[in-house]
PDB file of C-alpha atoms and ligand atoms in Angstrom:
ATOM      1  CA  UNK H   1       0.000   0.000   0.000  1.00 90.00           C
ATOM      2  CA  UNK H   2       1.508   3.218  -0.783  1.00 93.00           C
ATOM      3  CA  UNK H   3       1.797   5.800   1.956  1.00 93.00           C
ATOM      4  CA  UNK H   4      -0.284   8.451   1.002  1.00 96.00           C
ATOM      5  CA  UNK H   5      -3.262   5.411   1.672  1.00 97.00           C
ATOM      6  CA  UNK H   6      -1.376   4.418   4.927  1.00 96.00           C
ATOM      7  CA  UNK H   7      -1.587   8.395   6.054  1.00 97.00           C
ATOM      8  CA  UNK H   8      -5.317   8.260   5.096  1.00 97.00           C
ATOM      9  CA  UNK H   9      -5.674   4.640   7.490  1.00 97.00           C
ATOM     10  CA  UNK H  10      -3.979   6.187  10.322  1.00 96.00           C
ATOM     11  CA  UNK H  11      -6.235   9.358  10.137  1.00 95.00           C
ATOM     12  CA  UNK H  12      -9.173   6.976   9.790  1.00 94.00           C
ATOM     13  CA  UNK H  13      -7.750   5.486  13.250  1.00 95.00           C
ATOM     14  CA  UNK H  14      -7.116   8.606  14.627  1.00 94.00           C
ATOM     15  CA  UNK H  15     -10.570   9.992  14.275  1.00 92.00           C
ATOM     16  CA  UNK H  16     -12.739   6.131  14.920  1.00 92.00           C
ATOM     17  CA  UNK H  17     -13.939   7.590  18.110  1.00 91.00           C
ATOM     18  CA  UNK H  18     -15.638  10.458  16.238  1.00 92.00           C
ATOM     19  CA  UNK H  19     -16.894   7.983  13.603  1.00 94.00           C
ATOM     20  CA  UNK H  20     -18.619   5.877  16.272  1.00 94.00           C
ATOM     21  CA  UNK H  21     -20.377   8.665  17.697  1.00 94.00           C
ATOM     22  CA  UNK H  22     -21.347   9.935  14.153  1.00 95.00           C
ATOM     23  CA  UNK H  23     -22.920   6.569  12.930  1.00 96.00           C
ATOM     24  CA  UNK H  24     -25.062   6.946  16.262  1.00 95.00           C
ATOM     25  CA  UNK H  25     -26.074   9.962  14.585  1.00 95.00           C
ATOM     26  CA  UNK H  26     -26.811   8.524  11.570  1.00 95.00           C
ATOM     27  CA  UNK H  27     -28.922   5.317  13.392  1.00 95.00           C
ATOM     28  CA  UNK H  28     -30.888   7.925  15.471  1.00 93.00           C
ATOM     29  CA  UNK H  29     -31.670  10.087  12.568  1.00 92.00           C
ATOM     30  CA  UNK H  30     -32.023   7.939   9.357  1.00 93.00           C
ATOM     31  CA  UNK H  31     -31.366  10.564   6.651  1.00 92.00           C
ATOM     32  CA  UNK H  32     -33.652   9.704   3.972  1.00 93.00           C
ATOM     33  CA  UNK H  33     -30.793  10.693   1.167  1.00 93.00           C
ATOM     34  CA  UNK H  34     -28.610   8.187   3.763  1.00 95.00           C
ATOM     35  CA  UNK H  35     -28.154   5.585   0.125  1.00 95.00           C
ATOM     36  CA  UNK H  36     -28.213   8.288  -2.841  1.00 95.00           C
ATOM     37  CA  UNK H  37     -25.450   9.942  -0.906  1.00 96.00           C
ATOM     38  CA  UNK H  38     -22.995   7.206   0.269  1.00 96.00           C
ATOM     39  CA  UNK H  39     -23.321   5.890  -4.003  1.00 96.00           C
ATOM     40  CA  UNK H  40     -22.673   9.325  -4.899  1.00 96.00           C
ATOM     41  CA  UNK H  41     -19.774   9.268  -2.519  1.00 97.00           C
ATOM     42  CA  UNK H  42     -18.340   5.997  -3.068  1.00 97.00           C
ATOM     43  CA  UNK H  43     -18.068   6.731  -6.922  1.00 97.00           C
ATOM     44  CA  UNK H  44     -16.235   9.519  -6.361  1.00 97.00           C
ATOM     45  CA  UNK H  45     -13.689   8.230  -3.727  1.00 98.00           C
ATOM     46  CA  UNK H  46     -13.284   5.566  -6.256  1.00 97.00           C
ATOM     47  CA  UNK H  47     -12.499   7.850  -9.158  1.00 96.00           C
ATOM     48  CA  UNK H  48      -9.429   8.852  -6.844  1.00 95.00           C
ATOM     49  CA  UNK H  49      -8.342   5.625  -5.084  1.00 97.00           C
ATOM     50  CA  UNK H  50      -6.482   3.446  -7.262  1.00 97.00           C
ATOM     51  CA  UNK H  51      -6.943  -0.369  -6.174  1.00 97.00           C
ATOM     52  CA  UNK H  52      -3.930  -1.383  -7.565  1.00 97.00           C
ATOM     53  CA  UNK H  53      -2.257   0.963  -5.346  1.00 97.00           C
ATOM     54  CA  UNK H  54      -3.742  -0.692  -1.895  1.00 97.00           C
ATOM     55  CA  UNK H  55      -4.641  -4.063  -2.209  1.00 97.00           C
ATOM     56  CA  UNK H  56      -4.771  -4.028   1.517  1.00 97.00           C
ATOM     57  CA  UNK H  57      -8.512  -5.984   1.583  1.00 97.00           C
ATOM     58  CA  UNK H  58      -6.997  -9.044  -0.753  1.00 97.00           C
ATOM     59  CA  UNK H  59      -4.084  -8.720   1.847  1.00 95.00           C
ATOM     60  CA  UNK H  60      -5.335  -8.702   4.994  1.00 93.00           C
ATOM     61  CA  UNK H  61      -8.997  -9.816   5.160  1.00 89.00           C
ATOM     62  CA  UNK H  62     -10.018 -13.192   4.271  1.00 83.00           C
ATOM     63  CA  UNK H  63     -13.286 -12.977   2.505  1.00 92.00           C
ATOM     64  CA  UNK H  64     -16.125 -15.578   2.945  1.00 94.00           C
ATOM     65  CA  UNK H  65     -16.487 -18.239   0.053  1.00 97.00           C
ATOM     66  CA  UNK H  66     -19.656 -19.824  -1.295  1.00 97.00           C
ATOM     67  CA  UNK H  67     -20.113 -23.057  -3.019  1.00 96.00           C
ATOM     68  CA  UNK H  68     -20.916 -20.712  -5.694  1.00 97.00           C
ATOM     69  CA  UNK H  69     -17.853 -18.990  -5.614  1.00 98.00           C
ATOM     70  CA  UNK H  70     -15.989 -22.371  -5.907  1.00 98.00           C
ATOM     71  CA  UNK H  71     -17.627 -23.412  -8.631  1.00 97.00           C
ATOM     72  CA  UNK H  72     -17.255 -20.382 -10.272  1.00 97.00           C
ATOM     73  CA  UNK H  73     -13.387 -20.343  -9.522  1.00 98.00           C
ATOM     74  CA  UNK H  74     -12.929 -23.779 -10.529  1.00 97.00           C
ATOM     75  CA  UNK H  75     -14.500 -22.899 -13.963  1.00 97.00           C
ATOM     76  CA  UNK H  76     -11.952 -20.289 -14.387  1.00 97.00           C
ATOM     77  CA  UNK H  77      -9.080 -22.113 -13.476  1.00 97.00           C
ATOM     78  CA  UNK H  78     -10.463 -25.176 -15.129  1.00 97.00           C
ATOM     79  CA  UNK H  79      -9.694 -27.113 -12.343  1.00 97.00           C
ATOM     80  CA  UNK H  80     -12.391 -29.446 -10.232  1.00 97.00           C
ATOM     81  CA  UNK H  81     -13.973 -27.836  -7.478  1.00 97.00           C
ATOM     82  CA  UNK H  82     -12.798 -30.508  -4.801  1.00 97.00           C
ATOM     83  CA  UNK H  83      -9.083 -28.995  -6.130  1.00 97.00           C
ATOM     84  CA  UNK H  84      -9.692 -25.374  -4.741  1.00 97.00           C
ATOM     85  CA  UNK H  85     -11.024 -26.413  -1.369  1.00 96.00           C
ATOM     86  CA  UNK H  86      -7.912 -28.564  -1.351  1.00 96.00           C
ATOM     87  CA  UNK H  87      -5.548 -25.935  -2.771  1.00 96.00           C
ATOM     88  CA  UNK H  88      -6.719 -22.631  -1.140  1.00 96.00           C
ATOM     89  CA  UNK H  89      -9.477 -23.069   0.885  1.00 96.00           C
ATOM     90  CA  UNK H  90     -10.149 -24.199   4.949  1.00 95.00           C
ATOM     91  CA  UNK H  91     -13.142 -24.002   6.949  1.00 95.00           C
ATOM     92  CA  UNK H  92     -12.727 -21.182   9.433  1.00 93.00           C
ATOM     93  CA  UNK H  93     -15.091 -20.885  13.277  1.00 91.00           C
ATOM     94  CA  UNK H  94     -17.921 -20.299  11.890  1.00 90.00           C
ATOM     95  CA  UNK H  95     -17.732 -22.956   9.318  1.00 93.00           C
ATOM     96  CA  UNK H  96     -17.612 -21.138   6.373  1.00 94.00           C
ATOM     97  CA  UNK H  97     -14.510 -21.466   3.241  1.00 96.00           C
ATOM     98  CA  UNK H  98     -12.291 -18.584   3.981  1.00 96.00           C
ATOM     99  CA  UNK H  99      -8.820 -18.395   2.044  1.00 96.00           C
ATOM    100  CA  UNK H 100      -6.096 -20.701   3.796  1.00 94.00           C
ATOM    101  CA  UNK H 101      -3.464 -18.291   3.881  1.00 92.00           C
ATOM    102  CA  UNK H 102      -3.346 -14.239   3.449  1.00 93.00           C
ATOM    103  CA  UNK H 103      -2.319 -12.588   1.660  1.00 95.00           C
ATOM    104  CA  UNK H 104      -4.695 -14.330  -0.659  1.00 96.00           C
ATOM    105  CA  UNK H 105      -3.066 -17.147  -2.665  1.00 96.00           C
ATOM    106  CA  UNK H 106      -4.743 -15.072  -6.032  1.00 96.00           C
ATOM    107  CA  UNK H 107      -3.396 -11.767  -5.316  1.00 97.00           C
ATOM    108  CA  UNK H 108      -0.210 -11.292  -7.377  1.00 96.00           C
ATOM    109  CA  UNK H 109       3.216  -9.364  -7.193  1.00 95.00           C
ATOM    110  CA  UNK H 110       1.489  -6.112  -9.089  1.00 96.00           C
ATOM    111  CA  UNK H 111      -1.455  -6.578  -7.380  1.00 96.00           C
ATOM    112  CA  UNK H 112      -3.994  -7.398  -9.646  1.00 97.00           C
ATOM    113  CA  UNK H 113      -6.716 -10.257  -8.875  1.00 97.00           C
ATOM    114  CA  UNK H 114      -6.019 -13.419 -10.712  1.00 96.00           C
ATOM    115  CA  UNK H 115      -9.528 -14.705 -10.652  1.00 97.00           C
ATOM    116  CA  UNK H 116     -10.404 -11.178 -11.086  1.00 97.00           C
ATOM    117  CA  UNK H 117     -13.905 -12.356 -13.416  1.00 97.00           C
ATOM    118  CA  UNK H 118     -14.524 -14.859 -11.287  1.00 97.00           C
ATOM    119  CA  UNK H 119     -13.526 -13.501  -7.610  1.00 97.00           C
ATOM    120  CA  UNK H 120     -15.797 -14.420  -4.433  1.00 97.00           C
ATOM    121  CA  UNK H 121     -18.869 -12.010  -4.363  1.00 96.00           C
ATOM    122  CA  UNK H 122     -17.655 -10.589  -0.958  1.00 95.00           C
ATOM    123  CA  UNK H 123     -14.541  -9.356  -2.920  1.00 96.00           C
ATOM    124  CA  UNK H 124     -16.609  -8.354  -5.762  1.00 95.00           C
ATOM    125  CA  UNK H 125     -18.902  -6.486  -2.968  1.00 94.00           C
ATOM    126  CA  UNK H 126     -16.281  -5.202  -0.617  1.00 95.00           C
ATOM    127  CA  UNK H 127     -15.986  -2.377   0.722  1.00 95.00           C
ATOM    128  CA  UNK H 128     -20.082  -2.363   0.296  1.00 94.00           C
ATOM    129  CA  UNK H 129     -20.561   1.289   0.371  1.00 95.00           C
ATOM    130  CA  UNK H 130     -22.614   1.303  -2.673  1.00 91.00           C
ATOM    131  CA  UNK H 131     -25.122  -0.873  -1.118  1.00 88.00           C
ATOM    132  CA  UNK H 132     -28.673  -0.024  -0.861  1.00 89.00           C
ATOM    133  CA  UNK H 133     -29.575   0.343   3.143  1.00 93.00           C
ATOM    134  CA  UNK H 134     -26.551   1.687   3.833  1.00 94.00           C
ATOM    135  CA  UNK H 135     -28.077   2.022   7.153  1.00 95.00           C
ATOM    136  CA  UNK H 136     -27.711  -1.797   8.041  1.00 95.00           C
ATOM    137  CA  UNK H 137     -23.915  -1.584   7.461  1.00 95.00           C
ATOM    138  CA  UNK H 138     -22.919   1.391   9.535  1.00 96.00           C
ATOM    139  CA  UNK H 139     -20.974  -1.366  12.110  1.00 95.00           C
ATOM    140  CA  UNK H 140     -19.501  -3.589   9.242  1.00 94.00           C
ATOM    141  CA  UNK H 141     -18.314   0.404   7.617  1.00 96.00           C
ATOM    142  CA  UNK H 142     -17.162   1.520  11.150  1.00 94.00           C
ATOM    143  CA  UNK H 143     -14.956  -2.206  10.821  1.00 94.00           C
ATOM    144  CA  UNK H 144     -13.799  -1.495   7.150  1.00 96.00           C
ATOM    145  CA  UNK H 145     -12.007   1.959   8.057  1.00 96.00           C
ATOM    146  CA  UNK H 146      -9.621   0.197   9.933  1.00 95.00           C
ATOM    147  CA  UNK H 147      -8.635  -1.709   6.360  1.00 96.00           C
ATOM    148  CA  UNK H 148      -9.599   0.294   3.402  1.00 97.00           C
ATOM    149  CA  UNK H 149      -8.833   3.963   3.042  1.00 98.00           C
ATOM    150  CA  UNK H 150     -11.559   4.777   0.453  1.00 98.00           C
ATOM    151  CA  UNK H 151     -13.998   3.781   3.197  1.00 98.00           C
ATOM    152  CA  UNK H 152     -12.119   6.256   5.533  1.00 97.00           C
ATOM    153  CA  UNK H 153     -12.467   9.115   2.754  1.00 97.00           C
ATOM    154  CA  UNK H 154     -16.141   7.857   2.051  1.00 97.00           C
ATOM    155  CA  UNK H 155     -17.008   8.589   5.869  1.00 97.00           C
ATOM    156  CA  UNK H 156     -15.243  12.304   5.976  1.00 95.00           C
ATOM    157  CA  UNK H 157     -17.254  13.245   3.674  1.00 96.00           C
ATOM    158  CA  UNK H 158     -20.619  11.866   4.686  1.00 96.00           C
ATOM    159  CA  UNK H 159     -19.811  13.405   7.552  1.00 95.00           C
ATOM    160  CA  UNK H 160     -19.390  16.898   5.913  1.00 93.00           C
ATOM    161  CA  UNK H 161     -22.354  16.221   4.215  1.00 94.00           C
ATOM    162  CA  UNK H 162     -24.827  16.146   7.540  1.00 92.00           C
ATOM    163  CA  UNK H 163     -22.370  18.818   8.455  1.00 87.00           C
ATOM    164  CA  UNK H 164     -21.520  16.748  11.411  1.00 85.00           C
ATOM    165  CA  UNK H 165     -18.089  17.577  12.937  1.00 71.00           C
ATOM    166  CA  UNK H 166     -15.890  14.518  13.054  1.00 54.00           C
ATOM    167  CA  UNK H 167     -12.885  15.824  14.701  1.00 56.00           C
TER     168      UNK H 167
HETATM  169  S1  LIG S   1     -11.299  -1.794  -1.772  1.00 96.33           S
HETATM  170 FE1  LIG S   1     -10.273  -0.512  -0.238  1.00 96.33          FE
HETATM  171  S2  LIG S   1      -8.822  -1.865   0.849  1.00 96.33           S
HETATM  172 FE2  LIG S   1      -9.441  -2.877  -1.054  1.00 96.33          FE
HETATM  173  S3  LIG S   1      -7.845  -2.316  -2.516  1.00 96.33           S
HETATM  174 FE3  LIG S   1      -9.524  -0.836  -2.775  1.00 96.33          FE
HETATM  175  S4  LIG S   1      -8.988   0.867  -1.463  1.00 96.33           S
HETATM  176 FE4  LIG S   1      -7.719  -0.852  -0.818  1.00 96.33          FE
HETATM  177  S1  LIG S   2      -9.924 -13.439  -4.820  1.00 96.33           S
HETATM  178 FE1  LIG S   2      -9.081 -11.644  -5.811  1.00 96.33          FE
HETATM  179  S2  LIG S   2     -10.331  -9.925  -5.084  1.00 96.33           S
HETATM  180 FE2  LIG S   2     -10.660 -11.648  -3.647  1.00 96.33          FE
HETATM  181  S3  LIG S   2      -9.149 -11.403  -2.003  1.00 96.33           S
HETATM  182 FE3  LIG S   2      -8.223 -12.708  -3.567  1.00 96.33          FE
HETATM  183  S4  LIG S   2      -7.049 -11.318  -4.886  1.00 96.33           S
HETATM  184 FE4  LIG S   2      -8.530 -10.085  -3.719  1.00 96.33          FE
END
């Protein structure tokens, strides 16, 4: 991750306490623009945060992994589907397929995906702040900053938004 993204986690860190109290805002008021905002928001963080730059989800978290998603990955690597719960999968406490080891065994040296077409849909998903009821996610968001700086950026300015003073 480069360290303009690392400066952007640390802030993130730095100001969690004010996030907290700031998604009790948001639960206790439900703004009705909550989902049309946090899409608007998220595509524009995303037009300046460069994935290829981070990778720090595909490093660090270990996503969960359907039966679907194995299929789907076996097509791709035209492999059975027996062969990636062998190869890269393990059943973690709460009995779902997680990745065996992390970083994940598909993210490569430049860090592009190398199931990209075919990735889990909790990669495909992630960071899931272009999700409709937005609302519902606030803890699983409040979790994300600690990983992915877009989320971080995403929550400054959702916060500027409600004009709700975060530090
Ligand atoms: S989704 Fe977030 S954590 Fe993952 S690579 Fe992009 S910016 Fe980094
Ligand atoms: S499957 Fe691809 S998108 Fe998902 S964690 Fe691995 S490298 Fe990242």
């Amino acid at each position: 991750m480069i360290e303009d993204y690392k400066k952007i986690l640390d802030e993130g860190a730095r100001k969690a306490p004010f996030t907290l109290k700031f998604f009790k805002w948001v639960k206790k008021n439900k703004p009705k623009d909550l989902d049309v905002i946090v899409s608007q928001l998220h595509a524009e963080v995303f037009e300046e945060i460069d994935c290829l730059k981070c990778a720090n989800c595909c490093a660090s978290l270990g996503p969960r992994v359907s039966d679907r998603d194995i299929d789907k990955i076996a097509t791709h690597l035209r492999i059975k589907p027996s062969t990636v719960s062998e190869k890269y999968l393990k059943i973690d406490e709460d009995n779902d397929f997680v990745f065996s080891s992390m970083p994940c065994p598909f993210l490569t040296a430049d860090n592009y995906c190398h199931i990209y077409p075919s990735r889990p849909k909790a990669c495909a998903e992630y960071p899931h702040t272009d999700r409709r009821r937005f609302i519902q996610l606030l803890d699983l968001t409040n979790k994300n900053a600690q990983t992915c700086p877009a989320v971080c950026l995403i929550i400054d300015k959702l916060a500027n938004h409600y004009k709700y003073k975060t530090t």
